[in-house]
Coordinates of C-alpha atoms in Angstrom, one line a residue:
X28 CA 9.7 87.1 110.5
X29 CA 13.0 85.1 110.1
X30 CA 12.4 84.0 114.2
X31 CA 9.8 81.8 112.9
X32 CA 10.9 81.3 109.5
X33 CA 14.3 79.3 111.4
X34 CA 12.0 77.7 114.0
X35 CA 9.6 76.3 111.1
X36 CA 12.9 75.4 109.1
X37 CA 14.4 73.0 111.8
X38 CA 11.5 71.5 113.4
X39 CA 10.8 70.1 109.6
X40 CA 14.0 69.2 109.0
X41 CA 15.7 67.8 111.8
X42 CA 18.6 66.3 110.6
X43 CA 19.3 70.3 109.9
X44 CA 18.5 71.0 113.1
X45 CA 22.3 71.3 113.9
X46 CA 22.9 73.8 111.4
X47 CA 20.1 75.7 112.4
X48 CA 21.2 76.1 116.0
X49 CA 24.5 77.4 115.4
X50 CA 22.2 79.8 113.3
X51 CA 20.3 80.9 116.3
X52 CA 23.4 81.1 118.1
X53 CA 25.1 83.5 116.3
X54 CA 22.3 85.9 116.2
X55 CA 21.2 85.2 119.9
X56 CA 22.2 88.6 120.9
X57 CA 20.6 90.4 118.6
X58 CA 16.9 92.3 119.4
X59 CA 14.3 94.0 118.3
X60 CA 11.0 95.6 119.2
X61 CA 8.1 92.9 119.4
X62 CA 4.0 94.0 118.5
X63 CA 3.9 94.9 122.2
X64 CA 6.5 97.6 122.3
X65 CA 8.9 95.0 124.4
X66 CA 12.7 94.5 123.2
X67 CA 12.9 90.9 123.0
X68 CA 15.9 89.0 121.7
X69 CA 16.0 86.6 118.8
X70 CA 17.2 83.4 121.0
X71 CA 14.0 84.3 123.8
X72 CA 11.5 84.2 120.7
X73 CA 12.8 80.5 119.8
X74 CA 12.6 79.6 122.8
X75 CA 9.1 80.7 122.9
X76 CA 8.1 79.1 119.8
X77 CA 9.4 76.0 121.3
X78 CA 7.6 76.3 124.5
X79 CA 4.7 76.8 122.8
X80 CA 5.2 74.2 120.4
X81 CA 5.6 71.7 123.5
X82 CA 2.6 73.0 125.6
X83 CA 0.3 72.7 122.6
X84 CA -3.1 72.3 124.0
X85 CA -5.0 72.4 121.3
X86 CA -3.2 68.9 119.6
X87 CA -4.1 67.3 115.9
X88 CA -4.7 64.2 117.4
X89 CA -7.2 65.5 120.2
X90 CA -8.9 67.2 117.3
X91 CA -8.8 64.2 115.5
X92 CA -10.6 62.4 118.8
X93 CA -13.4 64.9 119.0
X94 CA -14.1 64.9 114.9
X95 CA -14.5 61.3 116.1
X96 CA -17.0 61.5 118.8
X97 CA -19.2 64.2 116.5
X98 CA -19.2 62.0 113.6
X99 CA -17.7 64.4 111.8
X100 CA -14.9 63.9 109.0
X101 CA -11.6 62.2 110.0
X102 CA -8.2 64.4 109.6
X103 CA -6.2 63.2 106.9
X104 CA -3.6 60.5 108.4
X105 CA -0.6 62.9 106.7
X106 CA -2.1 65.6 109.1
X107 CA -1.5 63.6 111.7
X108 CA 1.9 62.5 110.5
X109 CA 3.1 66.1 109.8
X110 CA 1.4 66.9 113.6
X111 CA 4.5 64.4 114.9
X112 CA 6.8 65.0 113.1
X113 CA 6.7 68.5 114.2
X114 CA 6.4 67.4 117.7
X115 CA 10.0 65.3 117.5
X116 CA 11.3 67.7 115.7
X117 CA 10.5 70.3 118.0
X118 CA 12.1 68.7 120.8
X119 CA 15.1 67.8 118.8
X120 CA 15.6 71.5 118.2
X121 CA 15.4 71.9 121.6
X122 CA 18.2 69.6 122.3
X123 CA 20.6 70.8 120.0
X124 CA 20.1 74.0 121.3
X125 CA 21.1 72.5 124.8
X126 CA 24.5 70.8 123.3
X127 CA 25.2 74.9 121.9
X128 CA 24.7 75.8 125.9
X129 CA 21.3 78.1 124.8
X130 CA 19.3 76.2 126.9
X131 CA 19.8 76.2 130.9
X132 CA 19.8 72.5 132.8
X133 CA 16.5 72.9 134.6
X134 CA 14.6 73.8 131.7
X135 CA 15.6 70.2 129.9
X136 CA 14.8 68.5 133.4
X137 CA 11.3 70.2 133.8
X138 CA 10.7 69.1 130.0
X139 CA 11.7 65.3 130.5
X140 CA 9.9 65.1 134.0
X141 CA 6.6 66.4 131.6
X142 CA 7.3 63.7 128.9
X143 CA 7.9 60.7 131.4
X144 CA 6.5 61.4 135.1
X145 CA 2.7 61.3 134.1
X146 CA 1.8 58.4 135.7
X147 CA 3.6 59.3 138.9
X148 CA 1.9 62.9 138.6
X149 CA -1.5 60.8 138.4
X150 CA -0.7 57.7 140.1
X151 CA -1.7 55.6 137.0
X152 CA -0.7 53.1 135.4
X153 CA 1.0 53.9 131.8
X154 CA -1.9 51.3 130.1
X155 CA -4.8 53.4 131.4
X156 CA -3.5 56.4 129.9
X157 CA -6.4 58.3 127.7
X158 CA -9.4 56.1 129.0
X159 CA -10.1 58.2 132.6
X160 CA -12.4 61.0 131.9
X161 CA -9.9 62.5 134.6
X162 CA -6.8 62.9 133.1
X163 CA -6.1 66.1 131.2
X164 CA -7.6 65.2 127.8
X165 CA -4.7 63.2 126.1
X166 CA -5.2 60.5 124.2
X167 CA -3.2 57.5 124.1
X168 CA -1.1 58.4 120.7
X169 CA -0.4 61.5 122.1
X170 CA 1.3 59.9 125.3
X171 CA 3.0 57.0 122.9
X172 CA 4.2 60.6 120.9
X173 CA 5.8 62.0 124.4
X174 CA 7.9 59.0 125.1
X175 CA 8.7 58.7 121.4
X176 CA 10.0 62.6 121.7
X177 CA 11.7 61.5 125.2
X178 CA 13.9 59.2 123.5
X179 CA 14.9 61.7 120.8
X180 CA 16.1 64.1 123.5
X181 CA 18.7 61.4 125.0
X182 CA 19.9 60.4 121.8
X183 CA 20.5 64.1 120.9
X184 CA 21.5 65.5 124.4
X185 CA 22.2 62.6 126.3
X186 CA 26.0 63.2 126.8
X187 CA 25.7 66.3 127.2
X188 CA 23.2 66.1 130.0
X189 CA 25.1 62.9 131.6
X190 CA 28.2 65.3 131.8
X191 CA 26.5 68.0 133.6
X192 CA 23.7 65.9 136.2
X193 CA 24.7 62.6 136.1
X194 CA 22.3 61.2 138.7
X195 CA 19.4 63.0 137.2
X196 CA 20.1 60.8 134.1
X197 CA 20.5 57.8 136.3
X198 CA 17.1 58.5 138.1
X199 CA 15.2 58.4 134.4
X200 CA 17.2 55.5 132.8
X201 CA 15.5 53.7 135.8
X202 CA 12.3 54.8 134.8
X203 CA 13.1 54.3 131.0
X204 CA 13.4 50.5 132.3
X205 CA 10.5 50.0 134.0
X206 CA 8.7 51.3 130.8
X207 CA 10.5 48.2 129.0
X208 CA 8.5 45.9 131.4
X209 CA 4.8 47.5 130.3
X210 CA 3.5 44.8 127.8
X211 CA 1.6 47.6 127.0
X212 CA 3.1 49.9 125.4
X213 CA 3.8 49.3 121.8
X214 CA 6.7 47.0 120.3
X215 CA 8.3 50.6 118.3
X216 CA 8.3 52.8 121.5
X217 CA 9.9 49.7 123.3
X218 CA 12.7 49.4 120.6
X219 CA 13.3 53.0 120.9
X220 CA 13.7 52.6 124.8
X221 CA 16.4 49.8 124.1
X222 CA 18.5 51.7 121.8
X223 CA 18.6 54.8 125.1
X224 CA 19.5 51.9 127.4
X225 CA 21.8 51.0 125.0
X226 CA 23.2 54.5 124.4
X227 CA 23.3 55.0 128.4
X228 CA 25.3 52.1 129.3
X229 CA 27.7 52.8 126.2
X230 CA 28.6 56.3 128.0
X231 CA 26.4 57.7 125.2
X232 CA 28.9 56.3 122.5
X233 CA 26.8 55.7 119.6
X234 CA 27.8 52.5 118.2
X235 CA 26.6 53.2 114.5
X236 CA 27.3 56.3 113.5
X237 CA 24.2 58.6 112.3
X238 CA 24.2 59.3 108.4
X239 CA 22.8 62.9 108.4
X240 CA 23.8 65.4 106.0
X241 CA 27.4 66.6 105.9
X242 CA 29.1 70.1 106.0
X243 CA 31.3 71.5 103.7
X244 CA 34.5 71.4 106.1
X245 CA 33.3 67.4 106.9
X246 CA 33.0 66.5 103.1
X247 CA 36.8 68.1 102.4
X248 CA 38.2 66.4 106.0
X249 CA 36.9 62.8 104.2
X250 CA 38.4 63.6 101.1
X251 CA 41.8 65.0 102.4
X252 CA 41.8 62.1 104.8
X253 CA 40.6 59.7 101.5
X254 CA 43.5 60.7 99.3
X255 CA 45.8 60.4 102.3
X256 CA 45.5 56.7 102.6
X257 CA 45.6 56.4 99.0
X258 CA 49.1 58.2 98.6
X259 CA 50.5 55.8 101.8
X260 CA 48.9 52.6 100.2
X261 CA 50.4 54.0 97.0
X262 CA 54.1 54.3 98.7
X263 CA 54.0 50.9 100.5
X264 CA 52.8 49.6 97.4
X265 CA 55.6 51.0 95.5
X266 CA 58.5 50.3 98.0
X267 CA 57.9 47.0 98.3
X268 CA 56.3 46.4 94.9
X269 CA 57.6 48.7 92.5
X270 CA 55.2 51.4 91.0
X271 CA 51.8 50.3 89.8
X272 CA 51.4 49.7 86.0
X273 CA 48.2 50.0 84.4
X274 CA 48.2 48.2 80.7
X275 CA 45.1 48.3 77.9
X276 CA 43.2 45.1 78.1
X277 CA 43.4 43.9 74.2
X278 CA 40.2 44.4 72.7
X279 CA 38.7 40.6 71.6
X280 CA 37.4 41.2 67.7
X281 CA 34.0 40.0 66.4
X282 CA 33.0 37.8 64.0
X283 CA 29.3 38.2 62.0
X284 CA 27.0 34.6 62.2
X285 CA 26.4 35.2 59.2
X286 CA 30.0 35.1 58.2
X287 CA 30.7 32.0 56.0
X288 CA 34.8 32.1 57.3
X289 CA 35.3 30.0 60.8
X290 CA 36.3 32.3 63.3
X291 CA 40.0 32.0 64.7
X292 CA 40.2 30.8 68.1
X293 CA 40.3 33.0 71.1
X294 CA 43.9 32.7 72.1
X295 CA 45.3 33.8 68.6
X296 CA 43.1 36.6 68.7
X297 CA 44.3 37.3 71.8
X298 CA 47.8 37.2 71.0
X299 CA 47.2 38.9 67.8
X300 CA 45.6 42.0 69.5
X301 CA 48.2 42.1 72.2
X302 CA 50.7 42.6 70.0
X303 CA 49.1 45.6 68.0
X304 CA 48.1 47.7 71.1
X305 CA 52.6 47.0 72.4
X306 CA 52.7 49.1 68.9
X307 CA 50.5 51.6 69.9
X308 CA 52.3 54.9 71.8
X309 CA 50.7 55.5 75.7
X310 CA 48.1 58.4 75.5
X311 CA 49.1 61.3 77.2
X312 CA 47.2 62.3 80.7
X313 CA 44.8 65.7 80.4
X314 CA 46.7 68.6 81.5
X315 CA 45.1 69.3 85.1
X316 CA 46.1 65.4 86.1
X317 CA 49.6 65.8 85.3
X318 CA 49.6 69.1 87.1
X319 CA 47.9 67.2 90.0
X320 CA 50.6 64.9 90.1
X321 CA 53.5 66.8 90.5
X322 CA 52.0 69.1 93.1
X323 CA 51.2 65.9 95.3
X324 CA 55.1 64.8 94.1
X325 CA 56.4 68.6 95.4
X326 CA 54.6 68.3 98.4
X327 CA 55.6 64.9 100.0
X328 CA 59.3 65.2 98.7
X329 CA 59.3 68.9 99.1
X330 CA 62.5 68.3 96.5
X331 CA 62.1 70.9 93.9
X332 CA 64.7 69.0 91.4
X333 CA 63.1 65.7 91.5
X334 CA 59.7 67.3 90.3
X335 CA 61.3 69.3 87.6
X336 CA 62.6 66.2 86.4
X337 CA 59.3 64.5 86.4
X338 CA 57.5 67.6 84.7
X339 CA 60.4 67.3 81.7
X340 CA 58.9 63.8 81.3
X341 CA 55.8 65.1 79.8
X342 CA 55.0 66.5 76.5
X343 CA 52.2 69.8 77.5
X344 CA 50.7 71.0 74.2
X345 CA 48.5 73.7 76.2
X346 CA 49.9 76.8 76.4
X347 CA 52.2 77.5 79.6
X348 CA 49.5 80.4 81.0
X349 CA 47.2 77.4 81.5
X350 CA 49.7 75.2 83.4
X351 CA 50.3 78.3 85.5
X352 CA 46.3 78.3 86.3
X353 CA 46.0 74.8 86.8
X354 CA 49.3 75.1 89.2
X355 CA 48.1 78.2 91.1
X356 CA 44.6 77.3 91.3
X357 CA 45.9 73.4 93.3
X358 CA 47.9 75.0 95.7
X359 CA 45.9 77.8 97.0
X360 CA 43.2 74.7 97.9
X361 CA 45.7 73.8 100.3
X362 CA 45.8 75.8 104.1
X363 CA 49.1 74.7 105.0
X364 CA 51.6 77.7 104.3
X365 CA 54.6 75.3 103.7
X366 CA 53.3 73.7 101.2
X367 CA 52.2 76.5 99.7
X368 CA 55.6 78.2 99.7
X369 CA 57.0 74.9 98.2
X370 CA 54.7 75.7 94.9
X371 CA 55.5 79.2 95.0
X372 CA 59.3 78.2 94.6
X373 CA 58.4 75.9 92.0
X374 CA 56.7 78.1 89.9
X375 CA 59.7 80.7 90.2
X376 CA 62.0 78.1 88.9
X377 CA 59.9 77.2 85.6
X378 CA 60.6 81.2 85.7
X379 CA 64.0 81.1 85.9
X380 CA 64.7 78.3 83.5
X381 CA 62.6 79.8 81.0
X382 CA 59.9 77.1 80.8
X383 CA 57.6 79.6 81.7
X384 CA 57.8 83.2 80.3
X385 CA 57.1 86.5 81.8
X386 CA 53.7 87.4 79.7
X387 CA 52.6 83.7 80.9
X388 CA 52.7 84.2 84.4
X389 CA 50.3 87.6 84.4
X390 CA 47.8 85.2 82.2
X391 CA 47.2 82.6 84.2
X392 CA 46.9 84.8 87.3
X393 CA 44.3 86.4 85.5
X394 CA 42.2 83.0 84.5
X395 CA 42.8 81.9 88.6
X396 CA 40.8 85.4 89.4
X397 CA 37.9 84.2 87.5
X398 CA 37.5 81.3 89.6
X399 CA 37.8 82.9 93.0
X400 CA 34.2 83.7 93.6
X401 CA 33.5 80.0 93.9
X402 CA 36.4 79.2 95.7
X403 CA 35.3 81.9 97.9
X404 CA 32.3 79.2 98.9
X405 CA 34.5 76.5 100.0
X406 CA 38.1 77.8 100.9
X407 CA 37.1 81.8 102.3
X408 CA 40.9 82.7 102.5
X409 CA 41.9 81.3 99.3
X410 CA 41.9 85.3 97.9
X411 CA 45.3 86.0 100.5
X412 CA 46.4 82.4 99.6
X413 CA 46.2 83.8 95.8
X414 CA 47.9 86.9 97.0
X415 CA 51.0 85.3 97.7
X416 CA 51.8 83.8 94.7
X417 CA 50.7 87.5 93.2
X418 CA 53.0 89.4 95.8
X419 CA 56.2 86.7 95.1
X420 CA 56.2 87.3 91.2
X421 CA 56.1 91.0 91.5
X422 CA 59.0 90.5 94.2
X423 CA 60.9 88.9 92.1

């Protein structure tokens, strides 16, 4: 059901693997009634999977060997590529779980002795791995595809596990190292072993950043902290500077070859054009710009004047219910409740001086409320943000 419906979900994409364990962790608690008649909970049926998943005796690439040795067909190679990517993913699952504290310590420790103690189990060296008829069937892919999963743990839960058994971690870094001085083992497994090394001795600091998909809350933290530096630049620039201009560039005119006149040269052109666009009047911004504007002007002055002056400088040929939905629907994007009283204040003072009239108000609540649904997706309490502007007008 949706047990294995989350499992298949984040073992195949495991850069969502994150998302899916705070999933699992929500619902951990909650059971139900398995084909047995036991009551089993959703987070033991994961872990299951996993398990299973991990103890896998039946592997692709073992198949793979055997249609070998009976002459039979080959498995496709993008079997065999979905087979590990399943595999890493599993265990990456697994490890995120871990970093939500789903998954106890010894488990992870019993799972990383499996992936790197085989040759101390049989007393082997890691190059003879898949060629004794003694060993427990596993090819030599399939061991290159345990060490490969053992560095995806540590770069997932490394930290997490330094912080809570530090000298376990110690204990396999040595081991990690003495892989790196098998000439046997191939050069992309011994890459992946440096960047662990790496990771270990940087206290698990990654030094590049991983570029895995971003939630909602991250992509508005980047763009609040985005338009931050650009208001700051923006002040230095302007109190040392003077505000930034931006002027047309003159448009060059063109001449036909076929033309039998000369063309003039480029700097009367130039000059020419220059002097036509001085003539022209400056295009007025859209509506929701100037809006924008003097909601970022309220709330880093927080001087209420100052801003009425600045909305007098523009000419607004929409009608004033529309400034009103443009205003409203700004500030209740904001969480701050300062900054949303400053608007609030604002907008009763277009009231009072009769910019705004008393029928306009009502409308452009009304267009906001048709917008809340989406809002809803991003900003959840923007409905009681809404509400205050709502409850204010009626107060007053």
């Amino acid at each position: 059901g949706i047990c294995k419906l989350i499992y298949e979900k984040a073992i195949r994409e495991k850069y969502f693997s994150q998302m899916y364990t705070k999933l699992v962790k929500v619902c951990q608690d909650k059971s139900y009634y398995n084909v047995k008649g036991k009551r089993v909970t959703i987070l033991n049926l994961i872990l299951n999977m996993i398990q299973g998943m991990f103890e896998d005796k039946e592997g692709l690439i073992r198949k793979n060997k055997n249609k070998n040795k009976n002459n039979d067909k080959e498995l496709d190679e993008t079997e065999v590529k979905k087979y590990k990517k399943k595999k890493i993913g599993n265990i990456v699952f697994l490890s995120e779980l871990y970093n939500q504290d789903l998954v106890p310590s010894f488990l992870m420790a019993i799972t990383i002795n499996s992936l790197i103690n085989n040759d101390d189990v049989r007393r082997k060296t890691y190059s003879s791995y898949g060629n004794n008829e003694e060993d427990d069937g596993k090819t030599k892919e399939e061991y290159h595809l345990d060490l490969e999963c053992l560095c995806s743990l540590f770069k997932v839960a490394g930290n997490s596990l330094n912080k809570n058994d530090k000298e376990f971690v110690d204990d396999v870094m040595k081991k990690v190292v003495r892989y790196t001085r098998d000439k046997s083992i191939p050069s992309r497994i011994y890459f992946l072993f440096l960047d662990v090394i790496e990771l270990h001795e940087n206290d698990w600091v990654a030094i590049k950043q991983g570029s895995g998909p971003k939630t909602i809350v991250q992509i508005h933290l980047d763009a609040k902290n985005e338009e931050i530096i650009n208001d700051y630049q923006a002040e230095l620039h302007e109190k040392y500077y003077g505000k930034i201009q931006f002027q047309q560039a003159p448009s060059i005119k063109t001449y036909n070859n076929n033309s039998s006149t000369s063309s003039p040269s480029m700097f009367n052109s130039y000059n020419n054009n220059s002097n036509n666009n001085n003539k022209n009047p400056t295009p007025e911004l859209p509506i929701e710009d100037i809006i924008e504007s003097l909601v970022k002007e309220l709330w880093r002055t927080e001087d209420l004047n100052q801003v009425f002056s600045s909305y007098q400088k523009h000419k607004y040929t929409e009608s004033k219910d529309v400034i009103v939905f443009h205003f409203v629907l700004l500030s209740i994007e904001q969480s701050n409740k300062s900054k949303r009283e400053l608007s609030i204040q604002f907008l009763h003072m277009l009231c009072n001086k009769k910019i705004i009239s008393s029928l306009s108000l009502p409308e452009g609540y009304e267009k906001v409320l048709g917008f809340l649904d989406d809002f809803m997706i991003d900003i959840p309490f923007c409905p009681s943000y809404f509400s205050e502007f709502v409850a204010s007008s009626i107060n007053n």
